[in-house]
Structure formats: structure tokens, C-alpha cells
XYZ file of N, CA and C in Angstrom:
603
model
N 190.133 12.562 99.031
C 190.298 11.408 98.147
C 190.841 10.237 98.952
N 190.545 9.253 98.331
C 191.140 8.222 99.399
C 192.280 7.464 98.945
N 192.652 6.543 99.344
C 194.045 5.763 98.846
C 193.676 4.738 98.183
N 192.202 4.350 97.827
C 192.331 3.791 96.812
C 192.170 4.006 95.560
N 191.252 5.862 95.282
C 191.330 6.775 94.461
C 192.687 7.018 94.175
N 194.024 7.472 95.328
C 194.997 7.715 94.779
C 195.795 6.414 94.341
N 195.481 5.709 94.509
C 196.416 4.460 93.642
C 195.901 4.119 92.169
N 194.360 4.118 91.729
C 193.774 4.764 90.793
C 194.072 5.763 89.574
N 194.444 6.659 90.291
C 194.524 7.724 89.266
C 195.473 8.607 89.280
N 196.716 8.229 90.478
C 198.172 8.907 90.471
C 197.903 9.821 92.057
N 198.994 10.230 92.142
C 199.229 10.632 93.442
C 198.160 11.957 93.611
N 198.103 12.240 95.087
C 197.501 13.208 95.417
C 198.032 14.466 96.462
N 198.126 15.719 95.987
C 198.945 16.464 97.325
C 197.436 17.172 97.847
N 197.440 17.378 99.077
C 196.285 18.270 99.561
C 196.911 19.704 100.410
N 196.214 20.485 100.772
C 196.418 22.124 101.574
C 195.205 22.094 101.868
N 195.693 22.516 103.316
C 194.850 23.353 104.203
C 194.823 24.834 103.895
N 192.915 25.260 103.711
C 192.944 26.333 103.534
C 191.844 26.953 104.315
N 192.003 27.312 104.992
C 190.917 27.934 106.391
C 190.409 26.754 106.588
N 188.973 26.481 106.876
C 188.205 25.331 107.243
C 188.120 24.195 105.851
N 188.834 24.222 104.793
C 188.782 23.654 103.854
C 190.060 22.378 103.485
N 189.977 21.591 102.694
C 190.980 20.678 102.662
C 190.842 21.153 101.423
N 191.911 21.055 100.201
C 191.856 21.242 98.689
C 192.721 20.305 98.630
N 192.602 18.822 97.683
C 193.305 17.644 97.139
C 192.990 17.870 95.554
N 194.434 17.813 95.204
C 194.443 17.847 93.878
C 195.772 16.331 93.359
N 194.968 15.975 92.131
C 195.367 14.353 91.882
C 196.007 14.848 90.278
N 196.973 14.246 90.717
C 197.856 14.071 88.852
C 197.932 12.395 88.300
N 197.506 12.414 87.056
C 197.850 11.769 85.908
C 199.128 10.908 86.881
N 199.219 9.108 86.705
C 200.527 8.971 86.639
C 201.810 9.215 85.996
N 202.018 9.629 86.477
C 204.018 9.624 85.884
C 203.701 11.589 85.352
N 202.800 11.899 85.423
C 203.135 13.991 85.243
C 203.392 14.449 86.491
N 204.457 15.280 86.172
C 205.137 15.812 87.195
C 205.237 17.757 86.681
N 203.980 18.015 85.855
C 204.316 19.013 84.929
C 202.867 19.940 85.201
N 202.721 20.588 85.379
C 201.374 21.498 85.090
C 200.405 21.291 86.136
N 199.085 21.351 85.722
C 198.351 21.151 86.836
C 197.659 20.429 87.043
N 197.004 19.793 88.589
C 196.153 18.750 88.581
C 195.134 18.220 87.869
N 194.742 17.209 87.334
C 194.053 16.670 86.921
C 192.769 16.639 87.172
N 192.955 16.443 88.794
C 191.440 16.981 89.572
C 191.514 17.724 90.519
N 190.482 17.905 90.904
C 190.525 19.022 92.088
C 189.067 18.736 92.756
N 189.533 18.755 94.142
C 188.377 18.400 94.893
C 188.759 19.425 96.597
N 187.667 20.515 96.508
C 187.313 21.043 97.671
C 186.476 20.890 98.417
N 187.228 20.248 100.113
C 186.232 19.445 100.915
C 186.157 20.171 102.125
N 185.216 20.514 103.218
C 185.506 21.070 104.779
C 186.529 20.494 105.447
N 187.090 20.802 106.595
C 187.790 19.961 107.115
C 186.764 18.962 108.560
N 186.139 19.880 108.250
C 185.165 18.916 109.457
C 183.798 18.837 108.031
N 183.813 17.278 108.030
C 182.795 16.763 107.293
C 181.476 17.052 108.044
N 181.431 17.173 109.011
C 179.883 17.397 109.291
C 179.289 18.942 109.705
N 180.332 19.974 109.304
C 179.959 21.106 109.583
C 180.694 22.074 108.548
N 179.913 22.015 107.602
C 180.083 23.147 106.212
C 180.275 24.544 106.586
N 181.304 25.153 106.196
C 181.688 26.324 106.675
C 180.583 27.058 105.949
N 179.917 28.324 106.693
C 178.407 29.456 106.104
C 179.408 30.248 104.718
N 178.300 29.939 104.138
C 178.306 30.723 102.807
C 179.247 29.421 101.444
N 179.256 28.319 101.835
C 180.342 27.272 100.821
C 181.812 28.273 100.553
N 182.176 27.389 99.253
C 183.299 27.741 98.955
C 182.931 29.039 97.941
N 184.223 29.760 98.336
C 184.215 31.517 98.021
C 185.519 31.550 96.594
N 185.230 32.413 95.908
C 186.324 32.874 94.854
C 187.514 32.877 96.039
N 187.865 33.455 96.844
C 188.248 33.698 98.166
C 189.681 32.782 98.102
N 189.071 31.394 98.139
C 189.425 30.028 98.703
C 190.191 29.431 97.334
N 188.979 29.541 96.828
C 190.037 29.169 95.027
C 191.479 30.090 95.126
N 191.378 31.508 95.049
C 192.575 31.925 94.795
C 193.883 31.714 95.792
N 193.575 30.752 96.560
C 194.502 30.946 97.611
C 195.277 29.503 97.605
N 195.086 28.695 96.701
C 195.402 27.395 96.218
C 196.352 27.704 95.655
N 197.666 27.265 96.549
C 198.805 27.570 95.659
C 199.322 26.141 94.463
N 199.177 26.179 93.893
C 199.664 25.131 92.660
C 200.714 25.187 92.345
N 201.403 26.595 92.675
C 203.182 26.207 92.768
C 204.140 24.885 93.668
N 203.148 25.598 95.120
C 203.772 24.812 95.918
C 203.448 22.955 95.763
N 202.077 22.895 95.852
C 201.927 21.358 95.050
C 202.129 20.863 94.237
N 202.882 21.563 92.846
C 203.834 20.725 92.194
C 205.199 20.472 92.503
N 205.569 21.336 93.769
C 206.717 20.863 94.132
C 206.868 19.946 95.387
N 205.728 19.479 95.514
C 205.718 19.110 97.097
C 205.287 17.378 95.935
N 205.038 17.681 95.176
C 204.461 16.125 94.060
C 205.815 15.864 93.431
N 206.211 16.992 93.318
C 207.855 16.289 92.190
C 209.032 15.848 93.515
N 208.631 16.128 94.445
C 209.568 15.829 96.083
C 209.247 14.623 96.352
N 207.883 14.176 96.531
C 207.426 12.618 96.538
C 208.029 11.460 95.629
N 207.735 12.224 94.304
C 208.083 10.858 93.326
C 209.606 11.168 93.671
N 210.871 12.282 93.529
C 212.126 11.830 93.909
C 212.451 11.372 94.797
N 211.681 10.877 96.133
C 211.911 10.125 97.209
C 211.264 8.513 96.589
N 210.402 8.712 96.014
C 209.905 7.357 96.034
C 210.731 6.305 94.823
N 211.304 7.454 93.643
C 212.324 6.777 92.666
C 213.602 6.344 93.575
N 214.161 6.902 94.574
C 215.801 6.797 94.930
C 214.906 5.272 95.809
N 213.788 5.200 96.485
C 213.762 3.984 97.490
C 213.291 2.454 96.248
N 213.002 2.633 95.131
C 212.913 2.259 94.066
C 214.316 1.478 93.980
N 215.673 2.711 93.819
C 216.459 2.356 93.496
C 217.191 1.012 94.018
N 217.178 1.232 95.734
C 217.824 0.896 96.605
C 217.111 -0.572 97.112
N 216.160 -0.556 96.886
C 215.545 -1.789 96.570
C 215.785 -2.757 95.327
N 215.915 -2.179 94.402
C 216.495 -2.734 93.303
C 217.915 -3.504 93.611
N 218.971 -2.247 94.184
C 220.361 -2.948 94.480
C 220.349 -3.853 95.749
N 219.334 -3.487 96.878
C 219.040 -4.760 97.845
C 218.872 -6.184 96.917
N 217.557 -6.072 95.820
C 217.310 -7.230 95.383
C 218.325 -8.116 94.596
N 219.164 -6.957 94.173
C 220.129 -7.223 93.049
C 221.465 -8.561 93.583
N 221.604 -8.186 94.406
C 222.654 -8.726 95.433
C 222.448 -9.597 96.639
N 221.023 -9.972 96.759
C 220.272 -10.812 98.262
C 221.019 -12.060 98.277
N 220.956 -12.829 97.181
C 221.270 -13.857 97.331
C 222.868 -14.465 97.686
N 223.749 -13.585 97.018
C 225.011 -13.709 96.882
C 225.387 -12.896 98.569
N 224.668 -11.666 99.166
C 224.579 -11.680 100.617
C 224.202 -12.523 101.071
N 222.972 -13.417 101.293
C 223.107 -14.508 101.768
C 223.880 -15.791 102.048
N 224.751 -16.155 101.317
C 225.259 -17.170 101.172
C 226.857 -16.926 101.787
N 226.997 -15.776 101.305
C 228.442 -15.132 102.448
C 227.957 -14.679 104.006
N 227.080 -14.659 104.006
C 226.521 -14.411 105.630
C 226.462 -15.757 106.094
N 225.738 -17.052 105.377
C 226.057 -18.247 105.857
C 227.234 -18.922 106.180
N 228.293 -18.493 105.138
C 229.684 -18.786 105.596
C 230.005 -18.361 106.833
N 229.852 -17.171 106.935
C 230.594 -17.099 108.524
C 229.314 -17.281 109.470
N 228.446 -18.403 109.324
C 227.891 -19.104 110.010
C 226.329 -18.561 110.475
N 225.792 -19.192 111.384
C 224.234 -18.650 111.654
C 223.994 -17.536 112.556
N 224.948 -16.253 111.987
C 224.306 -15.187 113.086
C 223.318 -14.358 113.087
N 223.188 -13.549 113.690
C 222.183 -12.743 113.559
C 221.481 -12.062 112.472
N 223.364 -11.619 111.686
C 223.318 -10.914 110.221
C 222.330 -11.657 109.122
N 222.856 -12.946 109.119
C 223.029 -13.771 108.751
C 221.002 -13.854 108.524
N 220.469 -14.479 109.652
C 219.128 -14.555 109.741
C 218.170 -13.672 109.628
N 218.519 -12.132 109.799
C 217.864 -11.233 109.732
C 217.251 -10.922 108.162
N 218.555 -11.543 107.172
C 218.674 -11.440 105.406
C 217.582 -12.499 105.168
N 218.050 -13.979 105.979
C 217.030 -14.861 105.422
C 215.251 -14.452 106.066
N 215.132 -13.630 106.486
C 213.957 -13.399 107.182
C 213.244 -12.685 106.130
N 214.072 -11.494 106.187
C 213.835 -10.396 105.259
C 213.367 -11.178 103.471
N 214.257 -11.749 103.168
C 214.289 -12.497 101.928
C 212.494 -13.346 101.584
N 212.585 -14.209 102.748
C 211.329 -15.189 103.266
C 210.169 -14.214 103.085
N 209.866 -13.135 104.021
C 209.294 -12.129 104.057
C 208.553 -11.527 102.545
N 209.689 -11.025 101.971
C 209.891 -10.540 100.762
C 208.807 -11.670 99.751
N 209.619 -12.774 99.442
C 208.893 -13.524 98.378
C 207.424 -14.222 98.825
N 206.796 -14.059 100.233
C 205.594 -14.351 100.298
C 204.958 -13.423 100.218
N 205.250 -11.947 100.587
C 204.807 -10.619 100.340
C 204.645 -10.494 98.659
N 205.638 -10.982 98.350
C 204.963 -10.856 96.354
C 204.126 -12.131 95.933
N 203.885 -12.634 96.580
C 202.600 -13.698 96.329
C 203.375 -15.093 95.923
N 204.561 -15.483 96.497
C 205.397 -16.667 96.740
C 205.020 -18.240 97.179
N 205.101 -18.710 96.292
C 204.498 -20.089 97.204
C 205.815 -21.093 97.532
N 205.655 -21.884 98.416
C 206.750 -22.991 98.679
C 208.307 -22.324 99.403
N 208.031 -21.432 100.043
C 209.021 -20.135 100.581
C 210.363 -21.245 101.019
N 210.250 -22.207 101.578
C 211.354 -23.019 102.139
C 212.049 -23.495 100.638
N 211.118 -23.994 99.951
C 212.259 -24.749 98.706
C 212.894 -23.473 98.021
N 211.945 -22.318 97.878
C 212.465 -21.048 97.045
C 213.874 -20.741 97.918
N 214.211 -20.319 99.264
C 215.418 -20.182 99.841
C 216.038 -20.861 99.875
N 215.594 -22.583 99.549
C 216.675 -23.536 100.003
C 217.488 -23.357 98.688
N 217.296 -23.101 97.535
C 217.640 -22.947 96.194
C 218.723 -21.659 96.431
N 218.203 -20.762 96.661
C 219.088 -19.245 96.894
C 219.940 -19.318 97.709
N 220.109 -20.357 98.855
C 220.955 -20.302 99.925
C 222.188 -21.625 99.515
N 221.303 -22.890 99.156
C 222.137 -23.811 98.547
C 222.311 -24.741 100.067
N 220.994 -24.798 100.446
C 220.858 -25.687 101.914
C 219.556 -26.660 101.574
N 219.258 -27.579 102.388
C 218.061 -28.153 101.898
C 217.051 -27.177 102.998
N 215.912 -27.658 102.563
C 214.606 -27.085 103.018
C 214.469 -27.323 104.699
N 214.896 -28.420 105.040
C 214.324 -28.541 106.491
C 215.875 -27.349 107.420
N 217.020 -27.113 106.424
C 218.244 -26.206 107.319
C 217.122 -25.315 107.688
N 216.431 -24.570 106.390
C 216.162 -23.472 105.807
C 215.167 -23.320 107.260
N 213.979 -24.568 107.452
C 213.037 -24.630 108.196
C 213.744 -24.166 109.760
N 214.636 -24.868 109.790
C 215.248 -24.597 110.968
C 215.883 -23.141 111.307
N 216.463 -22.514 110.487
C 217.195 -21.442 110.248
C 216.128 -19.894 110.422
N 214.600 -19.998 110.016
C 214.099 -19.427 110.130
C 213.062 -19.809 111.779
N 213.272 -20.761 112.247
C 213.055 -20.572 113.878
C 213.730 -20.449 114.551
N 215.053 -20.347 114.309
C 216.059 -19.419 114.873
C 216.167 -18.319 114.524
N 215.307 -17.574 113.866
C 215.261 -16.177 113.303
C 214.233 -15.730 114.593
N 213.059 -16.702 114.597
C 211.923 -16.130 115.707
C 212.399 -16.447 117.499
N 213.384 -16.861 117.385
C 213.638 -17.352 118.261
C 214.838 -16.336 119.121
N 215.217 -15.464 118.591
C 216.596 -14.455 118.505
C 215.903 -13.457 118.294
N 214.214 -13.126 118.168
C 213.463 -11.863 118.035
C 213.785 -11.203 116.319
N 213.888 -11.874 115.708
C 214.303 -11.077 114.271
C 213.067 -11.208 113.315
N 212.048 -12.189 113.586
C 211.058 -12.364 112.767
C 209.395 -12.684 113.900
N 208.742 -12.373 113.648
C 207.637 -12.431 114.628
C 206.882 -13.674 113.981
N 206.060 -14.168 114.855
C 205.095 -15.184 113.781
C 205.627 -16.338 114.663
N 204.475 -17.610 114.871
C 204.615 -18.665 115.375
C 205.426 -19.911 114.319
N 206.159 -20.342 114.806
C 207.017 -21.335 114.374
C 206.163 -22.546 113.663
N 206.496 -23.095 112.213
C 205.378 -24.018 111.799
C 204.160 -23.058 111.106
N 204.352 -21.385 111.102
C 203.095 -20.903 110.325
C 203.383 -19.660 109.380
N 203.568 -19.916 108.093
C 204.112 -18.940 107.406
C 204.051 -17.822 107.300
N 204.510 -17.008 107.109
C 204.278 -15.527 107.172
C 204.874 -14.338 108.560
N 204.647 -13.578 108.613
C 205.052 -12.902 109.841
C 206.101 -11.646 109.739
N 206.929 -10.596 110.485
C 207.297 -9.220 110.283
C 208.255 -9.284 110.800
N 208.902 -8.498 109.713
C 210.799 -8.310 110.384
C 210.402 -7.819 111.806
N 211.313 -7.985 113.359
C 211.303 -6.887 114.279
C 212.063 -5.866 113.842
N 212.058 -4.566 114.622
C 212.809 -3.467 115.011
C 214.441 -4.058 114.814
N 214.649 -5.021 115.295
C 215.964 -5.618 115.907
C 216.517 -5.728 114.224
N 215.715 -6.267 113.840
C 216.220 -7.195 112.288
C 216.242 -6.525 111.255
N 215.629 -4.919 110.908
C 215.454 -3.722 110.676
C 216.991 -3.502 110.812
N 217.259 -2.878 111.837
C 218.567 -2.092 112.356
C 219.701 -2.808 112.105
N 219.410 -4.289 111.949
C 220.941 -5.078 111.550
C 220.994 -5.179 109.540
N 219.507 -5.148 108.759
C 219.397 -5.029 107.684
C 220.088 -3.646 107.273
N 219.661 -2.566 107.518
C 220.155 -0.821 107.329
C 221.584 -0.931 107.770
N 222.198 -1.877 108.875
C 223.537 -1.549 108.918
C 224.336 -2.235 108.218
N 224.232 -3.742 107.519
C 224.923 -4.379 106.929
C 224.351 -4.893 105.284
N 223.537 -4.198 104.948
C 222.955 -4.295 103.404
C 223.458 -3.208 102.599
N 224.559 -3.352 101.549
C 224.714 -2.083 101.084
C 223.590 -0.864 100.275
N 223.920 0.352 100.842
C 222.728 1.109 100.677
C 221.639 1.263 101.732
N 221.556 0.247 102.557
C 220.864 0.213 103.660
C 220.648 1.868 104.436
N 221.786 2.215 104.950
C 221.808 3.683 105.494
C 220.868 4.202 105.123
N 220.582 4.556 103.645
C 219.861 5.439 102.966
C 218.121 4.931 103.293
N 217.930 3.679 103.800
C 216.724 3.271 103.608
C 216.203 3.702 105.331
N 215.050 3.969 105.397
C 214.455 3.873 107.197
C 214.163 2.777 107.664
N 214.230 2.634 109.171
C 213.737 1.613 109.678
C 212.625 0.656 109.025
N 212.024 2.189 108.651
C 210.237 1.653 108.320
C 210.028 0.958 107.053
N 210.771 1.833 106.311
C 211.124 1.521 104.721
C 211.165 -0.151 104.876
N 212.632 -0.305 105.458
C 212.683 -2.269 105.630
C 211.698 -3.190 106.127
N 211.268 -2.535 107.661
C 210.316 -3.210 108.082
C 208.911 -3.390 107.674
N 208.553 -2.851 106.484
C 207.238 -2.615 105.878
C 207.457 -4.306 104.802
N 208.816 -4.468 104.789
C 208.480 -5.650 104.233
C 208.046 -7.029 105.162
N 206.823 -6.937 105.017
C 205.798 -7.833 105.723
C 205.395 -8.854 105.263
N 204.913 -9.671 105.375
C 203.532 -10.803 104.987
C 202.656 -10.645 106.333
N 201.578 -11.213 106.045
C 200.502 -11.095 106.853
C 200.653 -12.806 107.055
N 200.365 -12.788 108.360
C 200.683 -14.637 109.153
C 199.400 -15.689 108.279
N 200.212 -16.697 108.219
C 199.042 -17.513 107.926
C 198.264 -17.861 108.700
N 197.610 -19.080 108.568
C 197.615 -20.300 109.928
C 197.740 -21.537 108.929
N 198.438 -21.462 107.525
C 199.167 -22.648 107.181
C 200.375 -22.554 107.663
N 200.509 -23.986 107.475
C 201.920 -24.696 107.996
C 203.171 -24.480 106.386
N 204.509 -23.951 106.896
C 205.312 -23.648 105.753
C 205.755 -24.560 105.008
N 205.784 -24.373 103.727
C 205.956 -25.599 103.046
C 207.263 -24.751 102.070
């Protein structure tokens, strides 16, 4: 199944079973009984194991273990839910105490992350939206975020919106965002935009 089937029609767990893949897809939000679908595929698409699929193969589909390996997913994916929530809950009021004690690293890594964040949800005018949350005008803001690329905390050419936390800006987010710990590198740094080649407004 693919990932745009599983975004479709709810998650998918798969098992390896001899030369076979077995993906089975649940209903969103059931975490109860059994898959919805079921799809048995080779593992090498271009060479069908002799004789197809056997009673054999069916019985060996454990459905215990894939409802617990599906109810393990969604409790990882509710707690990063959470922690995102209390990141969002609190950004701004972190921001503005990170500006007090001036333009550091901490400091820029939040407004990056933040910047990041609201063009990643389909944000327009990203400088006036922070200059509002931070309580600076737009051209600090302009400035503040090329000193973000400039200190390695945000990638992306200066003058073109969009662009990815680094590694660097990651590791200072997880250490000074409460709750952070709990989140991965990857978790943070997945908050992306894809670069423009407009100029930020």
C-alpha cells in the first residue's frame, strides 16, 4: 500500500512472511479488531513465489501482533501530538523572554523554528506574522532571521522565504523548549518549508 493509500484510509502495519509482504489497513481512529483490508503482495514484485499464496501463508498472519504494533504507533504519535501542542502553546511568550536576554542563539533558533512553522501551515506575510508575536517591527524580524542563517540555525538564502531548521537549531530547540527532551532531533527538524525563490514579505 502506499502512503497515499495510508493517509486515505488510516494507518497500515505490514509482516514479512516467507517471500510475501502482508499489509493490513485500519479504519481511522480503530484501534480494536481487525484490519479493514488486507493485501498479500511478493516481496520481490517481479518474481511470484511457485504455486501463489497458500492456506499456509494466511495462517501465519499474526493479527495479534499487528494490533499491537498499530495501538504502539498511534500512542507514540498522540504523546508527539501532545508536545507539540505545549511547544505551540507557549512559543510566543518563549520568544519574547529569549529576546530579552538578547539575540542569541536560543533566542533565533525559536524564531526560526516559529518562521518555519507558520509557512509550513500555509502562512503568508511570515515577517509581519512574527513581528506581531515578538513585538519588533518587520525589518528587526528581517534582520533577526539572517542572523539565524548566518550562525547556521536556518538554511535557505537570505531575501528568500522558506528553508530548514539545521541539526544545530534542533539540539538547542530539544534542550531549551519545555518538553523538548521528549521530542527527537527529527521530530523538530521535520519542521520545514520548502525554499521559495520569492522574496520575504
Amino acid at each position: 500500500m502506499s502512503e497515499q493509500q495510508e493517509e486515505q484510509g488510516g494507518p497500515v502495519v505490514a509482516q514479512e512472511i516467507g517471500p510475501w509482504v502482508v499489509e493490513m489497513q485500519w479504519p481511522e481512529g480503530v484501534t480494536q479488531g481487525g484490519p479493514a483490508v488486507l493485501l498479500v503482495r511478493p516481496k520481490d514484485d517481479e518474481n511470484c513465489p511457485l504455486g501463489g499464496i497458500s492456506s499456509t501463508v494466511l495462517r501465519e498472519i499474526d493479527f495479534k501482533a499487528a494490533v499491537e504494533r498499530l495501538r504502539a504507533r498511534v500512542a507514540i504519535s498522540e504523546m508527539r501530538a501532545q508536545v507539540r501542542e505545549q511547544y505551540e502553546e507557549g512559543r510566543t511568550e518563549r520568544l519574547r523572554q529569549a529576546l530579552a536576554q538578547g539575540v542569541t542563539d536560543e533566542y533565533l533558533a525559536m524564531l526560526a523554528s516559529a518562521y518555519l512553522s507558520y509557512l509550513s501551515g500555509g502562512g503568508k506575510g511570515p515577517l509581519t506574522h512574527l513581528a506581531e508575536r515578538v513585538g519588533k517591527s518587520e525589518s528587526t524580524i528581517k534582520g533577526h532571521l539572517w542572523q539565524a542563517r548566518k550562525r547556521d540555525l536556518l538554511t535557505g538564502a537570505p531575501g528568500r522565504a522558506g528553508g530548514a531548521l539545521t541539526r544545530k537549531a534542533a539540539e538547542i530547540l530539544i534542550r531549551v523548549v519545555p518538553g523538548g527532551e521528549r521530542m527527537s532531533i527529527v521530530d523538530v527538524a521535520a519542521e520545514t518549508a520548502q525554499e521559495k525563490t520569492t522574496e520575504e514579505e
